[in-house]
JSON list of C-alpha atoms in Angstrom, two decimals:
[
{"chain": "K", "resi": 1, "resn": "MET", "atom": "CA", "xyz": [9.79, 34.90, 1.56]},
{"chain": "K", "resi": 2, "resn": "PRO", "atom": "CA", "xyz": [6.99, 32.66, 2.90]},
{"chain": "K", "resi": 3, "resn": "ARG", "atom": "CA", "xyz": [6.52, 29.09, 1.82]},
{"chain": "K", "resi": 4, "resn": "SER", "atom": "CA", "xyz": [4.17, 28.46, -1.03]},
{"chain": "K", "resi": 5, "resn": "ALA", "atom": "CA", "xyz": [0.70, 27.26, -0.13]},
{"chain": "K", "resi": 6, "resn": "GLU", "atom": "CA", "xyz": [1.10, 24.09, -2.15]},
{"chain": "K", "resi": 7, "resn": "GLY", "atom": "CA", "xyz": [4.37, 23.07, -0.54]},
{"chain": "K", "resi": 8, "resn": "VAL", "atom": "CA", "xyz": [7.09, 20.99, -2.06]},
{"chain": "K", "resi": 9, "resn": "ARG", "atom": "CA", "xyz": [6.69, 17.32, -2.90]},
{"chain": "K", "resi": 10, "resn": "GLY", "atom": "CA", "xyz": [9.21, 14.86, -4.15]},
{"chain": "K", "resi": 11, "resn": "LYS", "atom": "CA", "xyz": [8.60, 12.94, -7.31]},
{"chain": "K", "resi": 12, "resn": "PRO", "atom": "CA", "xyz": [6.65, 9.68, -6.92]},
{"chain": "K", "resi": 13, "resn": "ILE", "atom": "CA", "xyz": [8.84, 6.62, -6.47]},
{"chain": "K", "resi": 14, "resn": "ASP", "atom": "CA", "xyz": [8.91, 4.30, -9.44]},
{"chain": "K", "resi": 15, "resn": "ALA", "atom": "CA", "xyz": [8.83, 0.57, -8.63]},
{"chain": "K", "resi": 16, "resn": "GLU", "atom": "CA", "xyz": [11.75, -0.18, -10.96]},
{"chain": "K", "resi": 17, "resn": "ASP", "atom": "CA", "xyz": [13.86, 2.60, -9.40]},
{"chain": "K", "resi": 18, "resn": "MET", "atom": "CA", "xyz": [13.19, 1.20, -5.94]},
{"chain": "K", "resi": 19, "resn": "LYS", "atom": "CA", "xyz": [14.05, -2.32, -7.07]},
{"chain": "K", "resi": 20, "resn": "ARG", "atom": "CA", "xyz": [17.34, -1.03, -8.52]},
{"chain": "K", "resi": 21, "resn": "ALA", "atom": "CA", "xyz": [18.11, 0.73, -5.23]},
{"chain": "K", "resi": 22, "resn": "LEU", "atom": "CA", "xyz": [17.43, -2.43, -3.24]},
{"chain": "K", "resi": 23, "resn": "VAL", "atom": "CA", "xyz": [19.78, -4.65, -5.22]},
{"chain": "K", "resi": 24, "resn": "VAL", "atom": "CA", "xyz": [22.26, -5.81, -2.64]},
{"chain": "K", "resi": 25, "resn": "ASP", "atom": "CA", "xyz": [25.76, -5.48, -4.04]},
{"chain": "K", "resi": 26, "resn": "GLU", "atom": "CA", "xyz": [28.94, -5.66, -2.00]},
{"chain": "K", "resi": 27, "resn": "ASN", "atom": "CA", "xyz": [30.31, -2.56, -3.70]},
{"chain": "K", "resi": 28, "resn": "TRP", "atom": "CA", "xyz": [27.32, -0.30, -2.89]},
{"chain": "K", "resi": 29, "resn": "SER", "atom": "CA", "xyz": [26.00, 1.06, 0.36]},
{"chain": "K", "resi": 30, "resn": "VAL", "atom": "CA", "xyz": [22.23, 1.42, 0.69]},
{"chain": "K", "resi": 31, "resn": "GLN", "atom": "CA", "xyz": [22.51, 5.21, 0.52]},
{"chain": "K", "resi": 32, "resn": "GLY", "atom": "CA", "xyz": [24.85, 5.05, -2.45]},
{"chain": "K", "resi": 33, "resn": "ALA", "atom": "CA", "xyz": [22.47, 2.77, -4.32]},
{"chain": "K", "resi": 34, "resn": "ALA", "atom": "CA", "xyz": [19.58, 5.10, -3.43]},
{"chain": "K", "resi": 35, "resn": "ILE", "atom": "CA", "xyz": [21.42, 8.11, -4.83]},
{"chain": "K", "resi": 36, "resn": "GLU", "atom": "CA", "xyz": [22.30, 6.18, -8.00]},
{"chain": "K", "resi": 37, "resn": "ALA", "atom": "CA", "xyz": [18.66, 5.07, -8.45]},
{"chain": "K", "resi": 38, "resn": "GLU", "atom": "CA", "xyz": [17.46, 8.62, -7.72]},
{"chain": "K", "resi": 39, "resn": "VAL", "atom": "CA", "xyz": [15.20, 7.74, -4.79]},
{"chain": "K", "resi": 40, "resn": "SER", "atom": "CA", "xyz": [15.04, 9.04, -1.24]},
{"chain": "K", "resi": 41, "resn": "LYS", "atom": "CA", "xyz": [17.91, 7.90, 0.98]},
{"chain": "K", "resi": 42, "resn": "SER", "atom": "CA", "xyz": [15.62, 6.67, 3.75]},
{"chain": "K", "resi": 43, "resn": "ALA", "atom": "CA", "xyz": [13.04, 4.80, 1.65]},
{"chain": "K", "resi": 44, "resn": "PRO", "atom": "CA", "xyz": [15.30, 1.84, 0.75]},
{"chain": "K", "resi": 45, "resn": "HIS", "atom": "CA", "xyz": [16.10, 1.23, 4.43]},
{"chain": "K", "resi": 46, "resn": "TRP", "atom": "CA", "xyz": [12.41, 0.84, 5.24]},
{"chain": "K", "resi": 47, "resn": "HIS", "atom": "CA", "xyz": [11.77, -1.47, 2.28]},
{"chain": "K", "resi": 48, "resn": "LEU", "atom": "CA", "xyz": [14.87, -3.56, 3.04]},
{"chain": "K", "resi": 49, "resn": "GLN", "atom": "CA", "xyz": [13.62, -4.09, 6.59]},
{"chain": "K", "resi": 50, "resn": "LYS", "atom": "CA", "xyz": [10.22, -5.19, 5.28]},
{"chain": "K", "resi": 51, "resn": "PHE", "atom": "CA", "xyz": [11.84, -7.52, 2.75]},
{"chain": "K", "resi": 52, "resn": "ALA", "atom": "CA", "xyz": [14.20, -8.99, 5.37]},
{"chain": "K", "resi": 53, "resn": "ALA", "atom": "CA", "xyz": [11.24, -9.66, 7.68]},
{"chain": "K", "resi": 54, "resn": "THR", "atom": "CA", "xyz": [9.36, -11.53, 4.95]},
{"chain": "K", "resi": 55, "resn": "ARG", "atom": "CA", "xyz": [12.53, -13.36, 3.90]},
{"chain": "K", "resi": 56, "resn": "ASP", "atom": "CA", "xyz": [12.97, -14.62, 7.48]},
{"chain": "K", "resi": 57, "resn": "HIS", "atom": "CA", "xyz": [9.49, -16.15, 7.37]},
{"chain": "K", "resi": 58, "resn": "ASP", "atom": "CA", "xyz": [9.83, -17.50, 3.83]},
{"chain": "K", "resi": 59, "resn": "LYS", "atom": "CA", "xyz": [13.27, -19.03, 3.25]},
{"chain": "K", "resi": 60, "resn": "GLU", "atom": "CA", "xyz": [12.69, -19.34, -0.53]},
{"chain": "K", "resi": 61, "resn": "SER", "atom": "CA", "xyz": [12.17, -15.60, -0.90]},
{"chain": "K", "resi": 62, "resn": "SER", "atom": "CA", "xyz": [14.50, -13.80, -3.28]},
{"chain": "K", "resi": 63, "resn": "SER", "atom": "CA", "xyz": [14.88, -10.34, -4.75]},
{"chain": "K", "resi": 64, "resn": "ASP", "atom": "CA", "xyz": [12.81, -11.50, -7.74]},
{"chain": "K", "resi": 65, "resn": "ASN", "atom": "CA", "xyz": [9.83, -11.90, -5.38]},
{"chain": "K", "resi": 66, "resn": "PHE", "atom": "CA", "xyz": [10.13, -8.35, -4.02]},
{"chain": "K", "resi": 67, "resn": "ILE", "atom": "CA", "xyz": [6.92, -6.36, -4.51]},
{"chain": "K", "resi": 68, "resn": "PHE", "atom": "CA", "xyz": [7.07, -2.59, -4.10]},
{"chain": "K", "resi": 69, "resn": "ARG", "atom": "CA", "xyz": [3.84, -1.01, -2.90]},
{"chain": "K", "resi": 70, "resn": "ALA", "atom": "CA", "xyz": [3.61, 2.74, -2.68]},
{"chain": "K", "resi": 71, "resn": "GLY", "atom": "CA", "xyz": [0.88, 5.14, -1.69]},
{"chain": "K", "resi": 72, "resn": "MET", "atom": "CA", "xyz": [-2.53, 3.88, -0.67]},
{"chain": "K", "resi": 73, "resn": "ASP", "atom": "CA", "xyz": [-1.81, 0.32, -1.76]},
{"chain": "K", "resi": 74, "resn": "VAL", "atom": "CA", "xyz": [0.09, -0.24, 1.48]},
{"chain": "K", "resi": 75, "resn": "ARG", "atom": "CA", "xyz": [-2.95, 0.16, 3.72]},
{"chain": "K", "resi": 76, "resn": "LYS", "atom": "CA", "xyz": [-5.45, -1.44, 1.40]},
{"chain": "K", "resi": 77, "resn": "VAL", "atom": "CA", "xyz": [-8.16, -3.35, 3.29]},
{"chain": "K", "resi": 78, "resn": "PHE", "atom": "CA", "xyz": [-9.65, -5.35, 0.40]},
{"chain": "K", "resi": 79, "resn": "ASP", "atom": "CA", "xyz": [-7.74, -7.09, -2.36]},
{"chain": "K", "resi": 80, "resn": "SER", "atom": "CA", "xyz": [-8.87, -6.35, -5.92]},
{"chain": "K", "resi": 81, "resn": "GLU", "atom": "CA", "xyz": [-11.16, -9.41, -6.08]},
{"chain": "K", "resi": 82, "resn": "LYS", "atom": "CA", "xyz": [-13.02, -8.57, -2.86]},
{"chain": "K", "resi": 83, "resn": "GLU", "atom": "CA", "xyz": [-13.12, -4.88, -3.78]},
{"chain": "K", "resi": 84, "resn": "LEU", "atom": "CA", "xyz": [-14.81, -5.75, -7.08]},
{"chain": "K", "resi": 85, "resn": "ALA", "atom": "CA", "xyz": [-17.34, -7.99, -5.29]},
{"chain": "K", "resi": 86, "resn": "LEU", "atom": "CA", "xyz": [-18.11, -5.20, -2.80]},
{"chain": "K", "resi": 87, "resn": "LYS", "atom": "CA", "xyz": [-18.44, -2.67, -5.61]},
{"chain": "K", "resi": 88, "resn": "GLN", "atom": "CA", "xyz": [-20.90, -4.88, -7.49]},
{"chain": "K", "resi": 89, "resn": "TYR", "atom": "CA", "xyz": [-22.94, -5.44, -4.32]},
{"chain": "K", "resi": 90, "resn": "ILE", "atom": "CA", "xyz": [-23.05, -1.70, -3.58]},
{"chain": "K", "resi": 91, "resn": "ILE", "atom": "CA", "xyz": [-24.28, -0.99, -7.12]},
{"chain": "K", "resi": 92, "resn": "HIS", "atom": "CA", "xyz": [-26.92, -3.72, -6.78]},
{"chain": "K", "resi": 93, "resn": "ALA", "atom": "CA", "xyz": [-28.03, -2.47, -3.35]},
{"chain": "K", "resi": 94, "resn": "ALA", "atom": "CA", "xyz": [-28.19, 1.12, -4.61]},
{"chain": "K", "resi": 95, "resn": "LYS", "atom": "CA", "xyz": [-30.54, 0.04, -7.40]},
{"chain": "K", "resi": 96, "resn": "ILE", "atom": "CA", "xyz": [-32.78, -1.84, -4.97]},
{"chain": "K", "resi": 97, "resn": "TYR", "atom": "CA", "xyz": [-32.94, 0.91, -2.33]},
{"chain": "K", "resi": 98, "resn": "HIS", "atom": "CA", "xyz": [-32.91, 3.88, -4.75]},
{"chain": "K", "resi": 99, "resn": "GLY", "atom": "CA", "xyz": [-29.43, 4.97, -3.72]},
{"chain": "K", "resi": 100, "resn": "LEU", "atom": "CA", "xyz": [-27.28, 4.66, -0.63]},
{"chain": "K", "resi": 101, "resn": "THR", "atom": "CA", "xyz": [-25.77, 7.27, 1.62]},
{"chain": "K", "resi": 102, "resn": "ILE", "atom": "CA", "xyz": [-22.04, 7.39, 2.31]},
{"chain": "K", "resi": 103, "resn": "LYS", "atom": "CA", "xyz": [-22.68, 6.18, 5.85]},
{"chain": "K", "resi": 104, "resn": "GLU", "atom": "CA", "xyz": [-24.60, 3.15, 4.57]},
{"chain": "K", "resi": 105, "resn": "ILE", "atom": "CA", "xyz": [-21.80, 2.32, 2.13]},
{"chain": "K", "resi": 106, "resn": "LYS", "atom": "CA", "xyz": [-19.22, 2.54, 4.94]},
{"chain": "K", "resi": 107, "resn": "THR", "atom": "CA", "xyz": [-21.41, 0.25, 7.06]},
{"chain": "K", "resi": 108, "resn": "LEU", "atom": "CA", "xyz": [-21.61, -2.25, 4.19]},
{"chain": "K", "resi": 109, "resn": "ALA", "atom": "CA", "xyz": [-17.82, -2.20, 3.80]},
{"chain": "K", "resi": 110, "resn": "TYR", "atom": "CA", "xyz": [-17.36, -2.71, 7.55]},
{"chain": "K", "resi": 111, "resn": "ARG", "atom": "CA", "xyz": [-19.78, -5.65, 7.65]},
{"chain": "K", "resi": 112, "resn": "PHE", "atom": "CA", "xyz": [-18.21, -7.15, 4.54]},
{"chain": "K", "resi": 113, "resn": "ALA", "atom": "CA", "xyz": [-14.72, -6.98, 6.09]},
{"chain": "K", "resi": 114, "resn": "LYS", "atom": "CA", "xyz": [-15.91, -8.34, 9.42]},
{"chain": "K", "resi": 115, "resn": "SER", "atom": "CA", "xyz": [-17.87, -11.24, 7.90]},
{"chain": "K", "resi": 116, "resn": "ASN", "atom": "CA", "xyz": [-14.94, -12.27, 5.69]},
{"chain": "K", "resi": 117, "resn": "ASN", "atom": "CA", "xyz": [-12.42, -12.02, 8.57]},
{"chain": "K", "resi": 118, "resn": "ILE", "atom": "CA", "xyz": [-10.39, -9.37, 6.76]},
{"chain": "K", "resi": 119, "resn": "LYS", "atom": "CA", "xyz": [-7.96, -7.27, 8.78]},
{"chain": "K", "resi": 120, "resn": "TYR", "atom": "CA", "xyz": [-9.34, -3.73, 8.96]},
{"chain": "K", "resi": 121, "resn": "PRO", "atom": "CA", "xyz": [-8.42, -0.58, 10.93]},
{"chain": "K", "resi": 122, "resn": "THR", "atom": "CA", "xyz": [-9.49, -0.66, 14.57]},
{"chain": "K", "resi": 123, "resn": "SER", "atom": "CA", "xyz": [-11.07, 2.77, 14.13]},
{"chain": "K", "resi": 124, "resn": "TRP", "atom": "CA", "xyz": [-13.82, 1.08, 12.09]},
{"chain": "K", "resi": 125, "resn": "ASP", "atom": "CA", "xyz": [-15.08, -0.60, 15.28]},
{"chain": "K", "resi": 126, "resn": "ASN", "atom": "CA", "xyz": [-15.73, 2.75, 16.97]},
{"chain": "K", "resi": 127, "resn": "LYS", "atom": "CA", "xyz": [-18.06, 4.11, 14.33]}
]
């Protein structure tokens, strides 16, 4: 029987489940904690590596400071404050110029990121 067109997806990872899986306890292995928290076995390894890297830079870091980011939030270019400012400017510019094309909006976002020294994908430079 062929695979379905939609494919199979796992359930989205809940932040609290991931935090439970990442609790370091001497009686649990990482995979055992992942199974108990009902998350993927490989996901906690990746997040533990990220947390350990930040903990090495910041000695006061603890498990209470752990922030789980899933989905598109990981590669977000603008924080919520800058995103809101850009959104308001795009709305204002659209009113002035009777609308903007998608290409013009992308150009505005690129210039905004570049002028504010925000880290953005290198592919934005090529377009």
